[in-house]
mmCIF file of C-alpha atoms in Angstrom:
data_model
loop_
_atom_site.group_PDB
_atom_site.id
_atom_site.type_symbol
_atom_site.label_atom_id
_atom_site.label_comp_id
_atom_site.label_asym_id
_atom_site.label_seq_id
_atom_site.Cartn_x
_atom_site.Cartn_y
_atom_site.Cartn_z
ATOM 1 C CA UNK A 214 202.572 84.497 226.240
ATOM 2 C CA UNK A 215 201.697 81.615 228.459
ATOM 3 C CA UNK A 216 199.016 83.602 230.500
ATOM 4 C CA UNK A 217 197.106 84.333 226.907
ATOM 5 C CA UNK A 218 197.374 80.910 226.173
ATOM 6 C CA UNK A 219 195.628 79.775 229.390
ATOM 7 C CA UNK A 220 193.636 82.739 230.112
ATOM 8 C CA UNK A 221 192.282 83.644 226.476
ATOM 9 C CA UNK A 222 192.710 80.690 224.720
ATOM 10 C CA UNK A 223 191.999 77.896 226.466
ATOM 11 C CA UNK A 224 189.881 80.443 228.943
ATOM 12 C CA UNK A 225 187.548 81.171 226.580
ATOM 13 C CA UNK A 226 188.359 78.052 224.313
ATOM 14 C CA UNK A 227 189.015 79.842 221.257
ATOM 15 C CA UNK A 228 191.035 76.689 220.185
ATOM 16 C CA UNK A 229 189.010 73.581 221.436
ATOM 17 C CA UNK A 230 192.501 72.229 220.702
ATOM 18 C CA UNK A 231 194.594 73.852 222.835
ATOM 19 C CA UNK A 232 193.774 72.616 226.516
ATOM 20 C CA UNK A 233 195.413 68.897 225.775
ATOM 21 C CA UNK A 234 198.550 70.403 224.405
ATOM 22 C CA UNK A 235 198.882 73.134 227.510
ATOM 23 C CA UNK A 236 197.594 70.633 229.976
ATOM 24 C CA UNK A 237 200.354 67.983 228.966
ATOM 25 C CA UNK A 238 203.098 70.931 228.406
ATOM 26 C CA UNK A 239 203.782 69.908 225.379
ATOM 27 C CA UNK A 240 203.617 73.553 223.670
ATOM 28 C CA UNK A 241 207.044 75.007 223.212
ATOM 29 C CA UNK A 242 207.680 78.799 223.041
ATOM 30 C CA UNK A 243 210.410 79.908 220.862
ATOM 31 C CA UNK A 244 210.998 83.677 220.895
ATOM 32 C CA UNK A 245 213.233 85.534 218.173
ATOM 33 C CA UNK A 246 214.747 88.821 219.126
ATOM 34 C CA UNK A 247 215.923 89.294 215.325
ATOM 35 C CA UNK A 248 214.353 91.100 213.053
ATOM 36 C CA UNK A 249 216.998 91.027 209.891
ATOM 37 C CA UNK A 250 215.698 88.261 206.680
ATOM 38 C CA UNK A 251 218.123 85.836 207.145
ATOM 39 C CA UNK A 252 217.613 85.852 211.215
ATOM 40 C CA UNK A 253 214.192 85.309 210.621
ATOM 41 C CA UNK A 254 214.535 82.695 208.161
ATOM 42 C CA UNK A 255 217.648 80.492 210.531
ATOM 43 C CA UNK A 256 215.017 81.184 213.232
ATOM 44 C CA UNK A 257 212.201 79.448 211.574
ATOM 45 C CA UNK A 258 214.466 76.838 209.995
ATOM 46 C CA UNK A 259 215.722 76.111 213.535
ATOM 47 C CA UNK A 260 212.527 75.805 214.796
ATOM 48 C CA UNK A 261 210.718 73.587 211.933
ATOM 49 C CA UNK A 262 213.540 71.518 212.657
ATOM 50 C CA UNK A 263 212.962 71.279 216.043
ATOM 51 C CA UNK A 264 209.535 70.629 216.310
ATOM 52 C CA UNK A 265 209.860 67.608 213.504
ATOM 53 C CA UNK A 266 212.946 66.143 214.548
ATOM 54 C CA UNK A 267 210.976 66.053 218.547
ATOM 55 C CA UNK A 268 208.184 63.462 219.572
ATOM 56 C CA UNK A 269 204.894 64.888 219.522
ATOM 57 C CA UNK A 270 204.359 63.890 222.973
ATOM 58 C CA UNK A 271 207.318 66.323 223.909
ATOM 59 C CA UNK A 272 206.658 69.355 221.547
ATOM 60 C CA UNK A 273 203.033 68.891 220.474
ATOM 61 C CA UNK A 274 203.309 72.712 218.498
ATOM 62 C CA UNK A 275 205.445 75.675 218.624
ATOM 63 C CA UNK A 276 204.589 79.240 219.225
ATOM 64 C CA UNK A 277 207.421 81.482 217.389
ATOM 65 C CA UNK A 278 207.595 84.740 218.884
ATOM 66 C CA UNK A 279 208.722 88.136 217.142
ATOM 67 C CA UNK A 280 208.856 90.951 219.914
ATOM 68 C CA UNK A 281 210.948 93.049 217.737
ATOM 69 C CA UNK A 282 210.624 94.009 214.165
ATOM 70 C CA UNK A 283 207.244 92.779 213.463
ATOM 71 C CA UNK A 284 204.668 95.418 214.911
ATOM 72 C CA UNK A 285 203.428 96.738 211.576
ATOM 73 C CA UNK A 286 200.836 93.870 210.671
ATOM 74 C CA UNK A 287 201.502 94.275 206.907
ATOM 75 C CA UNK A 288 205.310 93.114 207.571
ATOM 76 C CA UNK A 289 204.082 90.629 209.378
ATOM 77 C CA UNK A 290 201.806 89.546 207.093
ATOM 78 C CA UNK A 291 204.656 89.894 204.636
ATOM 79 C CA UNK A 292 207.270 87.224 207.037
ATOM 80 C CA UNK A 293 203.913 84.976 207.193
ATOM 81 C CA UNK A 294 203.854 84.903 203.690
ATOM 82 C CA UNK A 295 207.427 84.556 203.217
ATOM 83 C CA UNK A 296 207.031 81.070 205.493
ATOM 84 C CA UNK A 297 204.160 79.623 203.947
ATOM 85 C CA UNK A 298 206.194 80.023 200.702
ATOM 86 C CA UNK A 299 209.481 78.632 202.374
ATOM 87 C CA UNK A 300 206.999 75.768 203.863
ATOM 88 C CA UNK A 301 205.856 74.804 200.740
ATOM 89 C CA UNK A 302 209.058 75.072 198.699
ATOM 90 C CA UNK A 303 210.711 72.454 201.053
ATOM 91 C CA UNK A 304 207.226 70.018 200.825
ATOM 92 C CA UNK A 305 206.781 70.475 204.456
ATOM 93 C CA UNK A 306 202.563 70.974 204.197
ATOM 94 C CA UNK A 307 201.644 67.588 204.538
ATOM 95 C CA UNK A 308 203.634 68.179 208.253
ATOM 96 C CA UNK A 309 203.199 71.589 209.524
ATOM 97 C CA UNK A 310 200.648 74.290 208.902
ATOM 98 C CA UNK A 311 201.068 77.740 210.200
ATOM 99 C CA UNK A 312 198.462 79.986 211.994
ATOM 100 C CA UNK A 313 198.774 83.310 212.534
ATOM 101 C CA UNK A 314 198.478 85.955 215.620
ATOM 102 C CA UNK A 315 199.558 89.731 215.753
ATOM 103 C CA UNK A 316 198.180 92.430 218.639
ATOM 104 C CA UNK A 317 197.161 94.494 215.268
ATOM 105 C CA UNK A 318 195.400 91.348 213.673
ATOM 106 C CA UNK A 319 192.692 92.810 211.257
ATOM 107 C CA UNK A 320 190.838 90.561 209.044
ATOM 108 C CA UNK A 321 190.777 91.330 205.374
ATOM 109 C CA UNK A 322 186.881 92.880 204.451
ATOM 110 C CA UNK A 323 185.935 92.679 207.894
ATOM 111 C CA UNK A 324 184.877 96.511 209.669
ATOM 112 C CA UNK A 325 188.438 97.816 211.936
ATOM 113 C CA UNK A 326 186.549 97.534 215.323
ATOM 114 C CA UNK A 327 184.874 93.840 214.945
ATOM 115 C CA UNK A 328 185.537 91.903 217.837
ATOM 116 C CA UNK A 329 186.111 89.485 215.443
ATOM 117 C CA UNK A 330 189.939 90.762 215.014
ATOM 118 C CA UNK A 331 190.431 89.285 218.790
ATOM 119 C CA UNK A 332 190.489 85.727 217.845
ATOM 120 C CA UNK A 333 193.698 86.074 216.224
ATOM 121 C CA UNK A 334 194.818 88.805 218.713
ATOM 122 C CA UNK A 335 198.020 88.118 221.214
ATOM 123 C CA UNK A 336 200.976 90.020 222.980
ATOM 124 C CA UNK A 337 203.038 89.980 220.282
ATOM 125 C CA UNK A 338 203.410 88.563 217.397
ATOM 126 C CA UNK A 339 203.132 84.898 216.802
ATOM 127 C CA UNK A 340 203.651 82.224 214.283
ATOM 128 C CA UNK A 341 202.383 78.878 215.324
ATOM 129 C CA UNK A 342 203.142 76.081 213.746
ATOM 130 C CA UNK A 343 200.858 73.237 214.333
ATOM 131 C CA UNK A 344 201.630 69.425 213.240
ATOM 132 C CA UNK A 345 198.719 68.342 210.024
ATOM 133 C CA UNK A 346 198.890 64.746 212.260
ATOM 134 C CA UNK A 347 197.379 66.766 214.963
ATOM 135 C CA UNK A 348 194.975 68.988 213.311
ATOM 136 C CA UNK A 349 193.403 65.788 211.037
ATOM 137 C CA UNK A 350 192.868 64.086 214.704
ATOM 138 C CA UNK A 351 191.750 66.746 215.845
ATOM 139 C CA UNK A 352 189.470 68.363 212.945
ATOM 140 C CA UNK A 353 187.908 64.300 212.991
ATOM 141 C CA UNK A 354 186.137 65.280 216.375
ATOM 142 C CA UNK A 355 184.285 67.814 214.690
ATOM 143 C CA UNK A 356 181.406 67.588 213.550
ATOM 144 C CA UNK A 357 181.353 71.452 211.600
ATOM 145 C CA UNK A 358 185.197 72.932 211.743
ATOM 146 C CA UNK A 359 183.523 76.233 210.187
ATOM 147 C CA UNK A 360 181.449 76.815 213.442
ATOM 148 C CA UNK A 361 184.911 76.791 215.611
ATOM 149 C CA UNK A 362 185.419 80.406 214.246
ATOM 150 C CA UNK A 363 181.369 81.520 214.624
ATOM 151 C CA UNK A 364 181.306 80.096 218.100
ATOM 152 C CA UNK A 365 184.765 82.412 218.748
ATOM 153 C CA UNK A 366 182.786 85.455 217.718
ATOM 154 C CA UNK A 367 179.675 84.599 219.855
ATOM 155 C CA UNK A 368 181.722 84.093 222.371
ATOM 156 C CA UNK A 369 183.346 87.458 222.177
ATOM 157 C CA UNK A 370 180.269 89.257 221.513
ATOM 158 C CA UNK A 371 178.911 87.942 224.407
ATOM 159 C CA UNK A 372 181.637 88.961 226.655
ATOM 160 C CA UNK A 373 181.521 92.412 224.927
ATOM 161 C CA UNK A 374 184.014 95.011 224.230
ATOM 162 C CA UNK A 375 185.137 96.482 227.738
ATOM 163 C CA UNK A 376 185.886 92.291 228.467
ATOM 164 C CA UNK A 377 187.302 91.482 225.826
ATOM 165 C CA UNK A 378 189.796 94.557 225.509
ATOM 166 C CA UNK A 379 190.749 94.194 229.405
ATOM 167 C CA UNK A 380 191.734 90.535 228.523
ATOM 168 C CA UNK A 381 193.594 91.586 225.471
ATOM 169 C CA UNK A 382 194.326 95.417 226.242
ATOM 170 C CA UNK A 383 197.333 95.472 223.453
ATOM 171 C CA UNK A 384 194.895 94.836 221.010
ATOM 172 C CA UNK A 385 192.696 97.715 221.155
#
């Protein structure tokens, strides 16, 4: 997980945010090798904890990690859902916002073999949960937050299919 990070990521700077957070170490990888509800949901409870209970110059953001159980998209989808909904019933949205990564990840309306699919493209599965103190810093250094995501499809288009496949070869 820590090579897409650097390599893809930060490499390509799909997340103009990313490079402070890797460069400091403050990203912490959590990876769940459950894949039964109530695993799942300890597991993310554990790890919301965790990442608001630390200082934000120790764990900046978390990257949960599902190796097992998750590899249809639509259950993941489904898990994501179930979190946002757990995140919001215990008023956690002014804290944490969650982004989402699968190797399947297909964009709703959007044709099957867009490169677009790759900016949300990793290993495995992925939750992240980012801190909203972060992101509003962050999002203030920005002029157009909208043209993060264009500038992530240029950027693969440029770098074209065979590329970006041989840095992401699980998402093909």
């Amino acid at each position: 997980m820590q090579v897409w990070l650097e390599k893809t990521v930060v490499g390509l700077n799909l997340c103009p945010f990313a490079h402070t957070a890797v460069a400091k170490e403050q990203v912490h990888f959590a990876v769940c090798d459950e894949s039964s509800d109530i695993k799942l949901k300890q597991f993310y409870v554990s790890q919301m904890s965790l990442l608001l209970d630390a200082d934000e110059n120790d764990i900046a953001t978390s990257l949960l990690i599902f190796p097992k159980g998750l590899e249809v998209f639509d259950d993941y989808l489904d898990v994501l859902d179930w979190f946002q909904q757990l995140l919001e019933q215990a008023d956690l949205t002014h804290h944490v916002q969650l982004a989402s990564f699968h190797p399947q990840y297909q964009f709703e309306g959007v044709a099957f073999d867009d490169l677009s699919h790759f900016t949300n493209r990793a290993p495995y599965p992925v939750i992240h949960l980012l801190r909203q103190t972060q992101v509003t810093k962050a999002l203030e250094q920005i002029t157009d937050p909208h043209k993060i995501y264009e500038d992530n499809i240029e950027t693969l288009n440029q770098l074209g299919r065979e590329k970006v496949e041989s840095l992401c070869p699980w998402g093909k």
